[in-house]
mmCIF file of C-alpha atoms in Angstrom:
data_model
loop_
_atom_site.group_PDB
_atom_site.id
_atom_site.type_symbol
_atom_site.label_atom_id
_atom_site.label_comp_id
_atom_site.label_asym_id
_atom_site.label_seq_id
_atom_site.Cartn_x
_atom_site.Cartn_y
_atom_site.Cartn_z
ATOM 1 C CA MET A 1 0.000 0.000 0.000
ATOM 2 C CA VAL A 2 2.637 2.249 0.468
ATOM 3 C CA MET A 3 3.415 2.188 -3.096
ATOM 4 C CA THR A 4 -0.046 2.913 -4.234
ATOM 5 C CA GLU A 5 -0.137 5.777 -1.922
ATOM 6 C CA ILE A 6 3.028 7.155 -3.427
ATOM 7 C CA VAL A 7 1.692 6.733 -6.957
ATOM 8 C CA PHE A 8 -1.619 8.235 -5.984
ATOM 9 C CA ALA A 9 0.088 11.069 -4.279
ATOM 10 C CA ALA A 10 2.225 11.510 -7.348
ATOM 11 C CA GLU A 11 -0.815 11.622 -9.594
ATOM 12 C CA ALA A 12 -2.703 13.967 -7.413
ATOM 13 C CA ALA A 13 0.139 16.463 -7.058
ATOM 14 C CA PRO A 14 0.351 18.919 -9.933
ATOM 15 C CA ASN A 15 3.434 18.981 -12.068
ATOM 16 C CA PRO A 16 5.389 22.179 -11.402
ATOM 17 C CA ILE A 17 6.750 22.286 -14.934
ATOM 18 C CA ILE A 18 3.434 22.059 -16.739
ATOM 19 C CA PRO A 19 1.057 24.809 -15.713
ATOM 20 C CA HIS A 20 -2.533 24.139 -14.889
ATOM 21 C CA PRO A 21 -4.889 24.737 -17.870
ATOM 22 C CA ALA A 22 -6.861 27.383 -15.970
ATOM 23 C CA GLU A 23 -3.646 29.304 -15.306
ATOM 24 C CA LEU A 24 -2.750 28.990 -18.964
ATOM 25 C CA ILE A 25 -6.067 30.455 -20.051
ATOM 26 C CA LEU A 26 -5.944 33.217 -17.439
ATOM 27 C CA GLY A 27 -2.337 34.076 -18.420
ATOM 28 C CA LEU A 28 -3.276 34.125 -22.091
ATOM 29 C CA VAL A 29 -6.303 36.401 -21.465
ATOM 30 C CA ALA A 30 -4.193 38.742 -19.285
ATOM 31 C CA PHE A 31 -1.507 38.805 -21.969
ATOM 32 C CA LEU A 32 -4.054 39.632 -24.670
ATOM 33 C CA VAL A 33 -5.633 42.400 -22.568
ATOM 34 C CA LEU A 34 -2.221 43.845 -21.787
ATOM 35 C CA PHE A 35 -1.201 43.562 -25.446
ATOM 36 C CA PHE A 36 -4.400 45.317 -26.526
ATOM 37 C CA LEU A 37 -3.979 48.132 -23.984
ATOM 38 C CA LEU A 38 -0.339 48.638 -24.907
ATOM 39 C CA LYS A 39 -1.131 48.630 -28.616
ATOM 40 C CA LYS A 40 -4.110 50.965 -28.241
ATOM 41 C CA TYR A 41 -2.691 53.502 -25.768
ATOM 42 C CA ALA A 42 1.006 53.169 -25.004
ATOM 43 C CA VAL A 43 2.463 52.387 -28.436
ATOM 44 C CA PRO A 44 0.836 55.423 -30.184
ATOM 45 C CA ARG A 45 2.123 57.702 -27.427
ATOM 46 C CA PHE A 46 5.609 56.235 -27.717
ATOM 47 C CA GLU A 47 5.477 56.585 -31.502
ATOM 48 C CA ALA A 48 4.256 60.198 -31.207
ATOM 49 C CA MET A 49 7.045 60.985 -28.740
ATOM 50 C CA TYR A 50 9.549 59.257 -31.024
ATOM 51 C CA ALA A 51 8.293 61.202 -34.081
ATOM 52 C CA GLU A 52 8.361 64.475 -32.116
ATOM 53 C CA ARG A 53 11.872 63.797 -30.900
ATOM 54 C CA ALA A 54 12.980 62.848 -34.420
ATOM 55 C CA GLU A 55 11.481 66.122 -35.738
ATOM 56 C CA LYS A 56 13.308 68.100 -33.040
ATOM 57 C CA ILE A 57 16.576 66.397 -33.884
ATOM 58 C CA GLU A 58 16.049 66.945 -37.608
ATOM 59 C CA GLY A 59 15.029 70.566 -36.928
ATOM 60 C CA GLY A 60 18.124 71.012 -34.768
ATOM 61 C CA ILE A 61 20.303 69.556 -37.486
ATOM 62 C CA GLU A 62 18.615 71.813 -40.034
ATOM 63 C CA LYS A 63 19.087 74.836 -37.778
ATOM 64 C CA ALA A 64 22.713 73.881 -37.229
ATOM 65 C CA GLU A 65 23.230 73.575 -40.988
ATOM 66 C CA GLN A 66 21.580 76.970 -41.517
ATOM 67 C CA ALA A 67 23.708 78.488 -38.766
ATOM 68 C CA GLN A 68 26.819 76.954 -40.296
ATOM 69 C CA ALA A 69 25.842 78.316 -43.737
ATOM 70 C CA LYS A 70 25.311 81.783 -42.189
ATOM 71 C CA ALA A 71 28.634 81.532 -40.392
ATOM 72 C CA GLU A 72 30.400 80.555 -43.621
ATOM 73 C CA GLU A 73 28.693 83.444 -45.421
ATOM 74 C CA ALA A 74 29.689 85.843 -42.635
ATOM 75 C CA LEU A 75 33.250 84.507 -42.772
ATOM 76 C CA ALA A 76 33.389 85.035 -46.544
ATOM 77 C CA GLN A 77 31.986 88.548 -46.110
ATOM 78 C CA TYR A 78 34.473 89.275 -43.326
ATOM 79 C CA THR A 79 37.331 87.977 -45.457
ATOM 80 C CA ALA A 80 36.206 90.163 -48.371
ATOM 81 C CA GLN A 81 35.924 93.214 -46.096
ATOM 82 C CA LEU A 82 39.327 92.477 -44.608
ATOM 83 C CA ALA A 83 40.889 92.243 -48.072
ATOM 84 C CA GLU A 84 39.155 95.485 -49.068
ATOM 85 C CA ALA A 85 40.344 97.194 -45.879
ATOM 86 C CA ARG A 86 43.906 96.022 -46.503
ATOM 87 C CA THR A 87 43.742 97.323 -50.076
ATOM 88 C CA GLU A 88 42.351 100.635 -48.877
ATOM 89 C CA ALA A 89 45.020 100.864 -46.170
ATOM 90 C CA ALA A 90 47.729 100.230 -48.759
ATOM 91 C CA LYS A 91 46.217 102.931 -50.988
ATOM 92 C CA ILE A 92 46.051 105.388 -48.078
ATOM 93 C CA ARG A 93 49.643 104.556 -47.161
ATOM 94 C CA ASP A 94 50.772 105.111 -50.764
ATOM 95 C CA ASP A 95 48.809 108.371 -50.971
ATOM 96 C CA ALA A 96 50.364 109.512 -47.697
ATOM 97 C CA ARG A 97 53.836 108.709 -49.013
ATOM 98 C CA GLY A 98 53.079 110.649 -52.203
ATOM 99 C CA GLU A 99 51.792 113.610 -50.203
ATOM 100 C CA ALA A 100 54.847 113.435 -47.954
ATOM 101 C CA GLU A 101 57.129 113.501 -50.996
ATOM 102 C CA GLN A 102 55.154 116.417 -52.435
ATOM 103 C CA ILE A 103 55.310 118.329 -49.143
ATOM 104 C CA LYS A 104 59.007 117.528 -48.896
ATOM 105 C CA ALA A 105 59.566 118.860 -52.434
ATOM 106 C CA GLU A 106 57.527 121.989 -51.663
ATOM 107 C CA LEU A 107 59.484 122.601 -48.458
ATOM 108 C CA ARG A 108 62.737 122.048 -50.312
ATOM 109 C CA ALA A 109 61.636 124.532 -53.016
ATOM 110 C CA GLU A 110 60.598 127.043 -50.340
ATOM 111 C CA ALA A 111 63.927 126.587 -48.573
ATOM 112 C CA GLU A 112 65.817 127.117 -51.828
ATOM 113 C CA ALA A 113 63.713 130.212 -52.591
ATOM 114 C CA ASP A 114 64.378 131.530 -49.068
ATOM 115 C CA GLN A 115 68.056 130.770 -49.494
ATOM 116 C CA GLN A 116 68.179 132.628 -52.807
ATOM 117 C CA ARG A 117 66.244 135.541 -51.309
ATOM 118 C CA ILE A 118 68.588 135.687 -48.306
ATOM 119 C CA VAL A 119 71.641 135.471 -50.574
ATOM 120 C CA ALA A 120 70.186 138.221 -52.788
ATOM 121 C CA GLN A 121 69.499 140.379 -49.736
ATOM 122 C CA GLY A 122 73.014 139.711 -48.478
ATOM 123 C CA GLU A 123 74.494 140.636 -51.847
ATOM 124 C CA ALA A 124 72.365 143.792 -51.939
ATOM 125 C CA LYS A 125 73.548 144.698 -48.453
ATOM 126 C CA LEU A 126 77.135 143.980 -49.485
ATOM 127 C CA GLN A 127 76.728 146.162 -52.575
ATOM 128 C CA ALA A 128 75.192 148.919 -50.465
ATOM 129 C CA GLN A 129 77.989 148.624 -47.910
ATOM 130 C CA LYS A 130 80.560 148.560 -50.699
ATOM 131 C CA ALA A 131 79.036 151.681 -52.234
ATOM 132 C CA GLN A 132 78.968 153.331 -48.836
ATOM 133 C CA ILE A 133 82.592 152.358 -48.140
ATOM 134 C CA VAL A 134 83.647 153.538 -51.604
ATOM 135 C CA ALA A 135 81.840 156.844 -51.022
ATOM 136 C CA GLU A 136 83.459 157.192 -47.596
ATOM 137 C CA LEU A 137 86.857 156.309 -49.042
ATOM 138 C CA ARG A 138 86.392 158.830 -51.866
ATOM 139 C CA ALA A 139 85.428 161.482 -49.389
ATOM 140 C CA GLU A 140 88.378 160.600 -47.161
ATOM 141 C CA LEU A 141 90.704 160.360 -50.141
ATOM 142 C CA GLY A 142 89.378 163.679 -51.400
ATOM 143 C CA ARG A 143 90.000 165.346 -48.075
ATOM 144 C CA ASN A 144 93.463 163.862 -47.854
ATOM 145 C CA ALA A 145 94.207 164.836 -51.454
ATOM 146 C CA VAL A 146 92.954 168.378 -50.894
ATOM 147 C CA GLU A 147 94.982 168.695 -47.739
ATOM 148 C CA LEU A 148 98.123 167.364 -49.427
ATOM 149 C CA ALA A 149 97.534 169.531 -52.462
ATOM 150 C CA SER A 150 97.021 172.532 -50.201
ATOM 151 C CA ARG A 151 100.310 171.883 -48.533
ATOM 152 C CA ILE A 152 102.091 171.330 -51.827
ATOM 153 C CA VAL A 153 100.509 174.211 -53.721
ATOM 154 C CA GLY A 154 100.512 176.426 -50.749
ATOM 155 C CA GLU A 155 97.138 177.851 -51.366
ATOM 156 C CA SER A 156 94.010 176.941 -49.578
ATOM 157 C CA LEU A 157 91.572 174.729 -51.329
ATOM 158 C CA GLU A 158 88.927 175.368 -48.798
ATOM 159 C CA ASP A 159 86.389 176.367 -51.293
ATOM 160 C CA GLU A 160 83.958 173.473 -51.459
ATOM 161 C CA VAL A 161 83.170 173.769 -55.139
ATOM 162 C CA ARG A 162 86.804 173.964 -56.124
ATOM 163 C CA ARG A 163 87.697 171.094 -53.821
ATOM 164 C CA ARG A 164 84.998 168.849 -55.233
ATOM 165 C CA GLY A 165 86.041 169.604 -58.740
ATOM 166 C CA THR A 166 89.656 168.844 -57.929
ATOM 167 C CA VAL A 167 88.738 165.601 -56.121
ATOM 168 C CA ASP A 168 86.512 164.460 -58.940
ATOM 169 C CA ARG A 169 89.210 165.203 -61.523
ATOM 170 C CA PHE A 170 91.797 163.347 -59.458
ATOM 171 C CA LEU A 171 89.543 160.320 -59.011
ATOM 172 C CA ALA A 172 88.671 160.333 -62.698
ATOM 173 C CA GLU A 173 92.358 160.327 -63.547
ATOM 174 C CA LEU A 174 92.914 157.446 -61.123
ATOM 175 C CA GLU A 175 90.078 155.438 -62.657
ATOM 176 C CA THR A 176 91.314 156.042 -66.200
ATOM 177 C CA ASN A 177 94.871 155.139 -65.211
ATOM 178 C CA GLY A 178 93.599 152.054 -63.320
ATOM 179 C CA ALA A 179 91.314 151.066 -66.229
ATOM 180 C CA GLY A 180 94.043 151.602 -68.822
ATOM 181 C CA LYS A 181 96.421 149.240 -67.096
#
């Protein structure tokens, strides 16, 4: 009997590997309900969130591409402006050098004109001084000649008109003798 009891007990005990048919049906119904609920409510929300996120990413990529295109355009514009500014700076520098050379030439011309004017004034002053010295020497020579002639002749040549005439004759004779030599 012992053995029959063991066999009976073995038949009466459910197998833990094979589920009971009621559990199978209940599990299948629960799975189908859960599958239906997920498919009806959760999956569309996940898909909508996925599509929205994909749109944001694509929009971000598009915005980044637009920003990069704008940056490249701004860089090209900046490079063009920089080249133009460098060209303009070179032109201004060349113009400034030309103006400096022109100013330098003008100042040099002014300095030469001033130099010539100063030299001319100096020569005029020298000529005036020479004329004055010659006149003073003539007068002095005339006085000395009249005095010597007075001593030699023994008569007074005090008369101004006579003295001038004598001095002028004497000087004329000196100039003709000096010019003839």
